[in-house]
Amino acid sequence: MSLKKKFIETRDNYVINQVKKAPIPKFKSFEIRRYRLIFSGRVQNVGFRLEAGEMAKRLGLTGFCENLENGSVLVEVQGQFDKIKFFVAFMRSLKRIVVKKVEKKRLPLDFTEVGFQSDKEERTFG
């Protein structure tokens, strides 16, 4: 195994363990929303999509994320509004990821979506 692959594997394991250990609050809102979020800053090549996907799955959110050519990451996320707010705050709080800006646009709900994918190409529908 190459040194680069070993580094990526180690980073990915670290990310997954960090998400598993993150304390999750109790949520009160049951209002379901969908947002398109664009995270800008140091968000590519740092495990952002993996971390976003793991946290979204843990929170029971649906959607996807993908890298954009300009260095940002696009996330479409759907679920309980309080959980989405927590998700954004969690992603902004990470030390190795530097989120300088989050653009947010509310979207219509997508009732065909199942789960959360770390790449748009992997999306699955019901």
XYZ file of N, CA and C in Angstrom:
378
model
N 0.847 -1.173 0.000
C 0.000 0.000 0.000
C 0.895 1.240 0.000
N 0.559 2.188 -0.865
C 1.370 3.403 -0.956
C 1.182 4.265 0.298
N 2.129 5.143 0.521
C 2.074 6.040 1.668
C 0.839 6.940 1.594
N 0.509 7.411 0.397
C -0.666 8.266 0.226
C -1.945 7.512 0.581
N -2.081 6.279 0.124
C -3.267 5.485 0.434
C -3.357 5.205 1.929
N -2.224 4.945 2.552
C -2.198 4.698 3.996
C -2.633 5.955 4.760
N -2.151 7.119 4.311
C -2.544 8.377 4.938
C -4.054 8.591 4.814
N -4.607 8.379 3.620
C -6.047 8.562 3.395
C -6.851 7.597 4.254
N -6.411 6.361 4.331
C -7.101 5.367 5.159
C -7.077 5.777 6.635
N -5.938 6.250 7.111
C -5.814 6.691 8.502
C -6.712 7.892 8.757
N -6.693 8.872 7.834
C -7.557 10.058 7.967
C -9.029 9.665 7.978
N -9.420 8.777 7.072
C -10.822 8.362 6.995
C -11.260 7.662 8.279
N -10.416 6.804 8.828
C -10.748 6.136 10.092
C -10.888 7.145 11.218
N -10.014 8.149 11.244
C -10.086 9.207 12.253
C -11.413 9.959 12.128
N -11.774 10.335 10.917
C -13.018 11.064 10.675
C -14.215 10.264 11.160
N -14.294 9.016 10.782
C -15.423 8.162 11.167
C -15.510 8.041 12.679
N -14.387 7.853 13.357
C -14.393 7.747 14.817
C -14.799 9.055 15.475
N -14.370 10.194 14.926
C -14.746 11.489 15.492
C -16.263 11.701 15.404
N -16.849 11.338 14.278
C -18.291 11.499 14.123
C -19.032 10.581 15.087
N -18.557 9.369 15.261
C -19.201 8.433 16.182
C -19.172 8.952 17.610
N -18.114 9.680 17.989
C -17.964 10.184 19.354
C -18.644 11.524 19.587
N -19.041 12.212 18.544
C -19.633 13.544 18.698
C -20.953 13.466 19.458
N -21.120 14.307 20.482
C -22.387 14.296 21.224
C -23.511 14.886 20.369
N -24.634 14.210 20.340
C -25.790 14.644 19.569
C -26.869 15.101 20.557
N -27.342 16.335 20.428
C -28.382 16.806 21.351
C -29.744 16.206 21.015
N -30.702 16.423 21.891
C -32.088 16.046 21.601
C -32.686 17.166 20.762
N -33.407 16.798 19.735
C -33.990 17.767 18.820
C -35.486 17.866 19.074
N -36.018 19.098 18.972
C -37.432 19.334 19.257
C -38.249 19.579 18.003
N -37.648 20.142 16.989
C -38.382 20.496 15.777
C -38.621 19.254 14.914
N -39.827 19.148 14.404
C -40.129 18.055 13.488
C -40.415 18.581 12.083
N -40.213 19.891 11.891
C -40.417 20.481 10.579
C -39.340 19.977 9.614
N -39.765 19.439 8.477
C -38.832 18.901 7.481
C -38.547 19.977 6.444
N -37.256 20.164 6.151
C -36.823 21.130 5.144
C -35.723 20.531 4.284
N -35.478 21.187 3.180
C -34.379 20.804 2.292
C -33.614 22.075 1.928
N -32.275 21.965 1.976
C -31.424 23.099 1.657
C -30.310 22.692 0.705
N -29.924 23.661 -0.123
C -28.680 23.568 -0.888
C -27.688 24.441 -0.142
N -26.590 23.832 0.304
C -25.550 24.530 1.049
C -24.267 24.489 0.240
N -23.588 25.611 0.154
C -22.274 25.635 -0.481
C -21.278 26.095 0.568
N -20.391 25.177 0.946
C -19.351 25.444 1.936
C -18.096 25.888 1.204
N -17.578 27.062 1.574
C -16.355 27.589 0.979
C -15.278 27.712 2.046
N -14.030 27.626 1.617
C -12.886 27.691 2.521
C -11.953 26.533 2.201
N -11.309 25.986 3.240
C -10.480 24.787 3.042
C -11.384 23.581 3.310
N -12.085 23.143 2.255
C -13.090 22.095 2.399
C -12.878 20.907 1.453
N -11.855 20.978 0.607
C -11.550 19.835 -0.252
C -10.214 19.230 0.170
N -10.097 17.919 -0.012
C -8.892 17.151 0.340
C -8.606 17.154 1.839
N -9.655 17.286 2.654
C -9.503 17.264 4.106
C -10.510 16.317 4.772
N -11.218 15.519 3.984
C -12.198 14.579 4.525
C -13.567 15.203 4.757
N -13.820 16.360 4.168
C -15.090 17.066 4.389
C -16.287 16.217 3.972
N -16.261 15.690 2.746
C -17.421 14.928 2.254
C -17.659 13.675 3.091
N -16.583 13.002 3.489
C -16.736 11.817 4.337
C -17.373 12.211 5.665
N -16.852 13.256 6.289
C -17.380 13.696 7.579
C -18.831 14.153 7.451
N -19.131 14.914 6.402
C -20.508 15.363 6.176
C -21.437 14.166 6.000
N -21.003 13.207 5.212
C -21.823 12.020 4.977
C -22.051 11.205 6.230
N -21.002 11.009 7.023
C -21.138 10.230 8.260
C -22.062 10.925 9.257
N -21.920 12.259 9.391
C -22.778 12.985 10.333
C -24.213 13.021 9.830
N -24.405 13.248 8.548
C -25.761 13.266 7.998
C -26.450 11.921 8.223
N -25.735 10.836 7.997
C -26.307 9.501 8.221
C -26.648 9.310 9.689
N -25.769 9.746 10.567
C -26.005 9.601 12.014
C -27.244 10.394 12.442
N -27.472 11.536 11.805
C -28.625 12.372 12.135
C -29.897 11.937 11.411
N -29.776 11.003 10.468
C -30.941 10.554 9.714
C -31.356 11.520 8.616
N -30.414 12.314 8.122
C -30.684 13.247 7.037
C -30.479 12.561 5.695
N -31.126 13.064 4.666
C -30.917 12.553 3.315
C -30.259 13.638 2.483
N -29.693 13.241 1.354
C -29.079 14.201 0.457
C -27.787 13.682 -0.136
N -26.930 14.620 -0.515
C -25.651 14.267 -1.124
C -24.691 15.431 -0.982
N -23.423 15.182 -1.225
C -22.436 16.250 -1.324
C -21.477 15.929 -2.456
N -20.914 17.001 -3.027
C -19.965 16.831 -4.119
C -19.030 18.032 -4.163
N -17.813 17.786 -4.613
C -16.840 18.861 -4.792
C -17.221 19.693 -6.009
N -17.004 20.995 -5.896
C -17.199 21.897 -7.023
C -15.837 22.300 -7.573
N -15.797 22.674 -8.830
C -14.529 23.023 -9.476
C -13.848 24.224 -8.841
N -14.599 25.102 -8.181
C -14.017 26.302 -7.579
C -13.414 26.053 -6.191
N -13.395 24.790 -5.745
C -12.809 24.457 -4.447
C -13.808 24.385 -3.312
N -15.070 24.711 -3.581
C -16.125 24.624 -2.573
C -16.743 23.229 -2.599
N -17.636 22.975 -1.625
C -18.371 21.716 -1.588
C -19.857 22.035 -1.545
N -20.605 21.412 -2.463
C -22.053 21.531 -2.516
C -22.659 20.417 -1.682
N -23.584 20.770 -0.808
C -24.319 19.788 -0.019
C -25.801 20.075 -0.196
N -26.569 19.073 -0.589
C -28.021 19.169 -0.517
C -28.435 18.242 0.603
N -29.199 18.795 1.537
C -29.540 18.044 2.740
C -31.013 18.260 3.062
N -31.652 17.176 3.510
C -33.075 17.217 3.837
C -33.309 16.475 5.135
N -34.169 17.044 5.973
C -34.530 16.408 7.232
C -35.074 17.427 8.208
N -35.117 17.027 9.475
C -35.613 17.924 10.510
C -34.762 19.195 10.546
N -35.431 20.338 10.615
C -34.753 21.620 10.566
C -33.681 21.750 11.652
N -33.980 21.361 12.881
C -32.996 21.443 13.967
C -31.770 20.579 13.684
N -31.989 19.437 13.067
C -30.864 18.561 12.734
C -29.989 19.180 11.646
N -30.607 19.864 10.690
C -29.828 20.533 9.647
C -29.008 21.662 10.255
N -29.599 22.437 11.160
C -28.847 23.513 11.836
C -27.664 22.931 12.600
N -27.871 21.809 13.306
C -26.785 21.159 14.034
C -25.705 20.680 13.068
N -26.114 20.080 11.957
C -25.194 19.582 10.937
C -24.268 20.699 10.451
N -24.848 21.860 10.114
C -24.049 22.990 9.625
C -23.090 23.467 10.719
N -23.581 23.602 11.943
C -22.730 24.047 13.053
C -21.598 23.059 13.299
N -21.888 21.771 13.212
C -20.868 20.737 13.408
C -19.776 20.857 12.346
N -20.175 20.989 11.093
C -19.197 21.090 10.011
C -18.349 22.349 10.162
N -18.933 23.431 10.632
C -18.174 24.675 10.844
C -17.207 24.554 12.018
N -17.481 23.661 12.958
C -16.673 23.560 14.184
C -15.415 22.711 14.028
N -15.275 21.999 12.929
C -14.151 21.082 12.762
C -12.838 21.837 12.630
N -11.804 21.348 13.293
C -10.515 22.043 13.345
C -9.719 21.939 12.049
N -9.720 20.785 11.386
C -8.882 20.616 10.196
C -9.563 21.129 8.933
N -10.842 21.477 9.066
C -11.623 22.036 7.971
C -11.850 23.509 8.301
N -11.631 24.382 7.328
C -11.841 25.809 7.564
C -13.002 26.267 6.676
N -14.169 26.430 7.292
C -15.334 26.911 6.568
C -15.374 28.422 6.732
N -15.149 29.127 5.633
C -15.171 30.592 5.668
C -16.560 31.139 5.387
N -17.346 30.383 4.623
C -18.661 30.873 4.223
C -19.573 29.692 3.919
N -20.855 29.843 4.279
C -21.866 28.858 3.901
C -23.008 29.607 3.230
N -23.218 29.322 1.957
C -24.369 29.870 1.239
C -25.509 28.881 1.396
N -26.698 29.398 1.706
C -27.833 28.523 1.979
C -29.029 28.944 1.146
N -29.661 27.958 0.498
C -30.874 28.217 -0.277
C -31.878 27.114 0.031
N -33.078 27.505 0.415
C -34.124 26.518 0.694
C -34.656 25.962 -0.620
N -34.875 24.651 -0.644
C -35.348 23.953 -1.835
C -36.651 23.222 -1.532
N -37.394 22.839 -2.570
C -38.569 21.984 -2.350
C -38.118 20.607 -1.845
N -38.952 19.959 -1.062
C -38.632 18.634 -0.542
C -38.550 17.619 -1.682
N -37.691 16.627 -1.508
C -37.517 15.538 -2.477
C -37.902 14.243 -1.772
N -39.085 13.735 -2.058
C -39.586 12.551 -1.362
C -39.095 11.244 -1.981
N -38.300 11.323 -3.067
C -37.794 10.108 -3.704
C -36.424 9.702 -3.178
N -35.795 10.589 -2.438
C -34.416 10.368 -2.004
C -34.347 9.392 -0.829
N -33.319 8.547 -0.866
C -33.087 7.582 0.206
C -31.643 7.724 0.660
N -31.423 8.021 1.939
C -30.079 8.061 2.495
C -29.303 9.309 2.115
N -28.023 9.289 2.466
C -27.120 10.397 2.172
C -25.887 9.829 1.499
N -25.500 10.450 0.387
C -24.354 9.971 -0.377
C -23.252 11.020 -0.378
N -22.016 10.561 -0.321
C -20.877 11.486 -0.319
C -20.537 11.997 -1.714
N -21.180 11.460 -2.732
C -21.020 11.926 -4.113
C -22.360 11.852 -4.794
N -22.669 12.845 -5.596
C -23.948 12.899 -6.291
C -24.165 11.664 -7.164
N -23.104 11.142 -7.766
C -23.238 9.994 -8.668
C -23.730 8.742 -7.945
N -23.530 8.669 -6.618
C -23.929 7.483 -5.858
C -25.360 7.563 -5.358
N -26.098 8.617 -5.709
C -27.440 8.821 -5.166
C -28.345 7.656 -5.465
N -29.199 7.342 -4.488
C -30.205 6.303 -4.655
C -31.580 6.884 -4.372
N -32.560 6.362 -5.045
C -33.908 6.862 -4.900
C -34.835 5.696 -4.570
N -35.917 6.007 -3.879
C -36.894 5.005 -3.465
C -37.760 4.552 -4.600
